[in-house]
Amino acid sequence: RKEVEQDPGPFNVPEGATVAFNCTYSNSASQSFFWYRQDCRKEPKLLMSVYSSGNEDGRFTAQLNRASQYISLLIRDSKLSDSATYLCVVNEGGFQKLVFGTGTRLLVSP
Amino acid sequence: DTGVSQDPRHKITKRGQNVTFRCDPISEHNRLYWYRQTLGQGPEFLTYFQNEAQLEKSRLLSDRFSAERPKGSFSTLEIQRTEQGDSAMYLCASSSGQISYEQYFGPGTRLTVT
């Protein structure tokens, strides 16, 4: 079983749509959780940290369910510029190495 | 620009040659990480430094790989006797160890071994 699992997609949505990505992780000792965004042939960029209480940043909302070891990302009012790969990332404590999922590809069309 | 920088951005080498990559972290960050990413996969952890001490190495880091951070600032990653399987994007990230240990990535060095 992979440590962090994501649906690879692609998710094809029209502009203005709402889209949700889900992710599960296997290590119950994981301490911190993140969503990163990666454009083609570029480095991953931190989109947001994910807190137990859930958090929102503009059109983006992240949720964490520790009991189910499940993380989600909701994007409202999708823009063309949201087209990218979204990486679910877990920090496994200790020396804080990040464990990445394989990413979910999002394509937003006009 | 005060972000993480990496040099070179691209490297093409022949199998069997040695290559060295450099990473300059965000200046106030004492934690530095190396990751490797191949096509269609998420980045995979290679090694971690806190200041100049290398505190963790992945099983992925074979004997041909060595990393240093001699003064606790920039870091180098060397691959000896490169193999075609080493072709990948090598990413460096840094962290202050605060704010939920958020890590910030450099642009990466894309290695192609022919």
Coordinates of C-alpha atoms in Angstrom, one line a residue:
Chain A
R1 CA 0.0 0.0 0.0
K2 CA 1.3 3.4 -0.9
E3 CA 2.0 5.8 2.0
V4 CA -0.1 8.6 0.4
E5 CA -2.7 7.7 -2.2
Q6 CA -4.4 10.0 -4.6
D7 CA -6.6 9.6 -7.7
P8 CA -4.3 10.6 -10.6
G9 CA -7.1 12.0 -12.7
P10 CA -7.2 13.9 -14.9
F11 CA -10.1 15.9 -13.7
N12 CA -11.6 17.9 -16.6
V13 CA -13.8 20.7 -15.4
P14 CA -15.2 23.9 -17.0
E15 CA -14.4 27.3 -15.7
G16 CA -16.4 28.2 -12.7
A17 CA -16.9 24.6 -11.5
T18 CA -16.3 23.3 -8.1
V19 CA -13.9 20.4 -7.9
A20 CA -12.8 18.2 -4.9
F21 CA -9.7 16.1 -4.5
N22 CA -9.2 13.4 -1.9
C23 CA -6.2 11.7 -0.4
T24 CA -5.5 9.0 2.1
Y25 CA -2.4 8.4 4.1
S26 CA -1.2 5.2 5.9
N27 CA 1.0 6.4 8.7
S28 CA -1.1 7.3 11.7
A29 CA 1.9 9.0 13.3
S30 CA 1.9 11.7 10.6
Q31 CA 2.0 15.2 12.1
S32 CA 1.6 17.8 9.4
F33 CA -0.3 17.9 6.1
F34 CA -0.1 20.0 3.0
W35 CA -1.4 20.5 -0.5
Y36 CA 1.3 21.5 -3.0
R37 CA 0.6 22.6 -6.6
Q38 CA 3.0 21.7 -9.4
D39 CA 2.9 23.1 -12.9
C40 CA 4.4 21.0 -15.8
R41 CA 8.2 20.7 -15.4
K42 CA 8.3 23.2 -12.5
E43 CA 8.9 22.7 -8.8
P44 CA 6.1 22.0 -6.3
K45 CA 4.8 25.2 -4.7
L46 CA 3.1 25.2 -1.3
L47 CA -0.6 25.8 -1.8
M48 CA -1.7 25.4 1.8
S49 CA -1.2 23.6 5.1
V50 CA -4.0 21.5 6.3
Y51 CA -5.2 21.8 9.9
S52 CA -7.4 19.5 11.9
S53 CA -10.1 22.2 12.2
G54 CA -10.1 22.7 8.4
N55 CA -8.9 25.9 6.8
E56 CA -9.8 28.1 3.9
D57 CA -7.8 30.4 1.7
G58 CA -9.9 32.3 -0.8
R59 CA -11.4 29.7 -3.2
F60 CA -9.5 26.8 -1.6
T61 CA -10.7 24.8 1.4
A62 CA -8.7 22.0 3.0
Q63 CA -10.0 19.4 5.4
L64 CA -8.3 16.8 7.5
N65 CA -9.9 13.7 9.1
R66 CA -7.3 12.1 11.4
A67 CA -9.5 9.2 12.4
S68 CA -10.0 8.2 8.8
Q69 CA -6.6 9.3 7.7
Y70 CA -8.1 11.4 5.0
I71 CA -7.3 14.8 3.5
S72 CA -9.4 16.8 1.0
L73 CA -9.0 19.9 -1.1
L74 CA -12.0 21.8 -2.5
I75 CA -11.5 24.4 -5.3
R76 CA -14.5 26.7 -5.9
D77 CA -15.1 28.8 -9.0
S78 CA -12.2 27.1 -11.0
K79 CA -10.0 29.4 -13.1
L80 CA -8.0 28.4 -16.2
S81 CA -4.9 29.2 -14.1
D82 CA -5.9 26.4 -11.7
S83 CA -4.8 23.8 -14.2
A84 CA -2.0 22.0 -12.6
T85 CA -1.1 18.8 -10.7
Y86 CA -2.1 18.9 -7.0
L87 CA 0.1 16.9 -4.7
C88 CA -1.1 15.6 -1.3
V89 CA 1.7 15.7 1.1
V90 CA 2.3 14.3 4.6
N91 CA 5.0 15.1 7.0
E92 CA 6.0 12.0 9.0
G93 CA 7.4 13.6 12.1
G94 CA 11.0 12.9 13.2
F95 CA 13.1 14.9 10.8
Q96 CA 10.0 16.1 9.0
K97 CA 10.6 14.5 5.6
L98 CA 7.7 15.0 3.3
V99 CA 5.9 12.0 1.7
F100 CA 4.2 12.9 -1.5
G101 CA 1.3 11.3 -3.3
T102 CA 1.6 10.9 -7.1
G103 CA -0.6 14.0 -7.7
T104 CA -4.0 14.6 -9.2
R105 CA -4.0 16.4 -12.5
L106 CA -6.6 19.2 -13.0
L107 CA -7.5 20.6 -16.4
V108 CA -9.9 23.6 -16.4
S109 CA -11.3 24.4 -19.8
P110 CA -13.1 27.6 -21.1
Chain B
D1 CA 14.9 36.9 -5.2
T2 CA 15.2 35.3 -1.7
G3 CA 13.9 31.9 -2.6
V4 CA 15.7 28.6 -2.9
S5 CA 18.1 28.5 -5.8
Q6 CA 19.7 25.5 -7.6
D7 CA 22.4 25.2 -10.1
P8 CA 22.6 24.0 -12.8
R9 CA 19.0 23.9 -14.0
H10 CA 19.8 21.3 -16.6
K11 CA 22.6 18.7 -16.8
I12 CA 23.2 16.2 -19.6
T13 CA 25.9 13.7 -18.9
K14 CA 27.1 10.4 -20.2
R15 CA 26.7 7.2 -18.3
G16 CA 29.7 6.7 -15.9
Q17 CA 30.4 10.4 -15.4
N18 CA 30.2 12.2 -12.1
V19 CA 27.9 15.2 -11.6
T20 CA 27.5 17.7 -8.8
F21 CA 24.5 19.9 -8.1
R22 CA 24.3 22.9 -5.8
C23 CA 21.5 24.2 -3.6
D24 CA 21.3 27.6 -1.9
P25 CA 18.4 27.6 0.7
I26 CA 16.4 30.6 1.9
S27 CA 19.0 32.4 4.1
E28 CA 17.3 32.0 7.5
H29 CA 16.4 28.4 7.0
N30 CA 18.5 25.9 8.9
R31 CA 16.9 22.8 7.5
L32 CA 17.7 21.6 4.0
Y33 CA 16.2 18.6 2.1
W34 CA 17.0 16.8 -1.2
Y35 CA 14.3 15.0 -3.2
R36 CA 14.2 13.2 -6.5
Q37 CA 11.2 13.3 -8.9
T38 CA 10.7 11.1 -11.9
L39 CA 8.0 11.5 -14.5
G40 CA 4.5 10.8 -13.3
Q41 CA 5.6 10.5 -9.6
G42 CA 5.7 12.7 -6.7
P43 CA 9.0 13.8 -5.3
E44 CA 10.8 11.2 -3.1
F45 CA 12.9 12.1 -0.1
L46 CA 16.7 11.5 -0.4
T47 CA 18.4 13.2 2.5
Y48 CA 18.1 15.9 5.2
F49 CA 20.4 18.4 6.9
Q50 CA 19.9 20.4 10.0
N51 CA 22.6 23.1 9.8
E52 CA 25.7 21.2 8.7
A53 CA 24.7 17.8 10.1
Q54 CA 23.3 15.2 7.7
L55 CA 20.6 13.6 10.0
E56 CA 18.7 11.3 7.7
K57 CA 19.3 9.4 4.5
S58 CA 16.8 7.4 2.4
R59 CA 17.5 3.9 1.2
L60 CA 17.2 5.5 -2.2
L61 CA 20.5 7.2 -1.6
S62 CA 23.0 4.5 -2.8
D63 CA 26.7 4.6 -2.2
R64 CA 27.1 6.5 -5.4
F65 CA 25.3 9.5 -4.0
S66 CA 26.8 11.8 -1.4
A67 CA 25.6 15.1 -0.1
E68 CA 27.3 17.8 2.0
R69 CA 26.4 21.1 3.7
P70 CA 29.8 22.1 4.9
K71 CA 29.0 25.5 6.6
G72 CA 25.4 25.0 7.2
S73 CA 24.5 27.2 4.2
F74 CA 24.6 25.8 0.7
S75 CA 24.5 22.1 0.0
T76 CA 25.9 19.9 -2.8
L77 CA 24.7 16.6 -4.1
E78 CA 27.1 14.5 -6.0
I79 CA 26.3 11.4 -8.1
Q80 CA 29.3 9.2 -9.0
R81 CA 29.3 6.8 -12.0
T82 CA 26.0 8.0 -13.2
E83 CA 23.5 5.4 -14.6
Q84 CA 20.5 6.0 -16.9
G85 CA 18.2 5.3 -14.0
D86 CA 19.6 8.4 -12.3
S87 CA 17.8 10.6 -14.8
A88 CA 15.3 12.6 -12.9
M89 CA 14.6 16.1 -11.5
Y90 CA 16.6 16.7 -8.3
L91 CA 14.8 19.1 -6.0
C92 CA 16.1 20.9 -3.0
A93 CA 13.9 22.4 -0.3
S94 CA 14.5 24.4 2.8
S95 CA 12.6 25.0 6.0
S96 CA 12.9 27.1 9.1
G97 CA 11.5 24.3 11.3
Q98 CA 8.6 26.5 12.2
I99 CA 5.1 27.1 10.9
S100 CA 4.2 23.4 10.7
Y101 CA 7.5 22.7 9.1
E102 CA 6.5 24.1 5.7
Q103 CA 9.1 23.4 3.1
Y104 CA 9.9 25.6 0.1
F105 CA 11.3 24.1 -3.1
G106 CA 13.9 25.4 -5.5
P107 CA 13.4 25.1 -9.3
G108 CA 15.3 21.8 -9.5
T109 CA 18.1 20.4 -11.5
R110 CA 16.9 18.2 -14.4
L111 CA 19.5 15.4 -15.0
T112 CA 19.6 13.4 -18.2
V113 CA 22.0 10.5 -18.4
T114 CA 22.7 9.3 -21.9

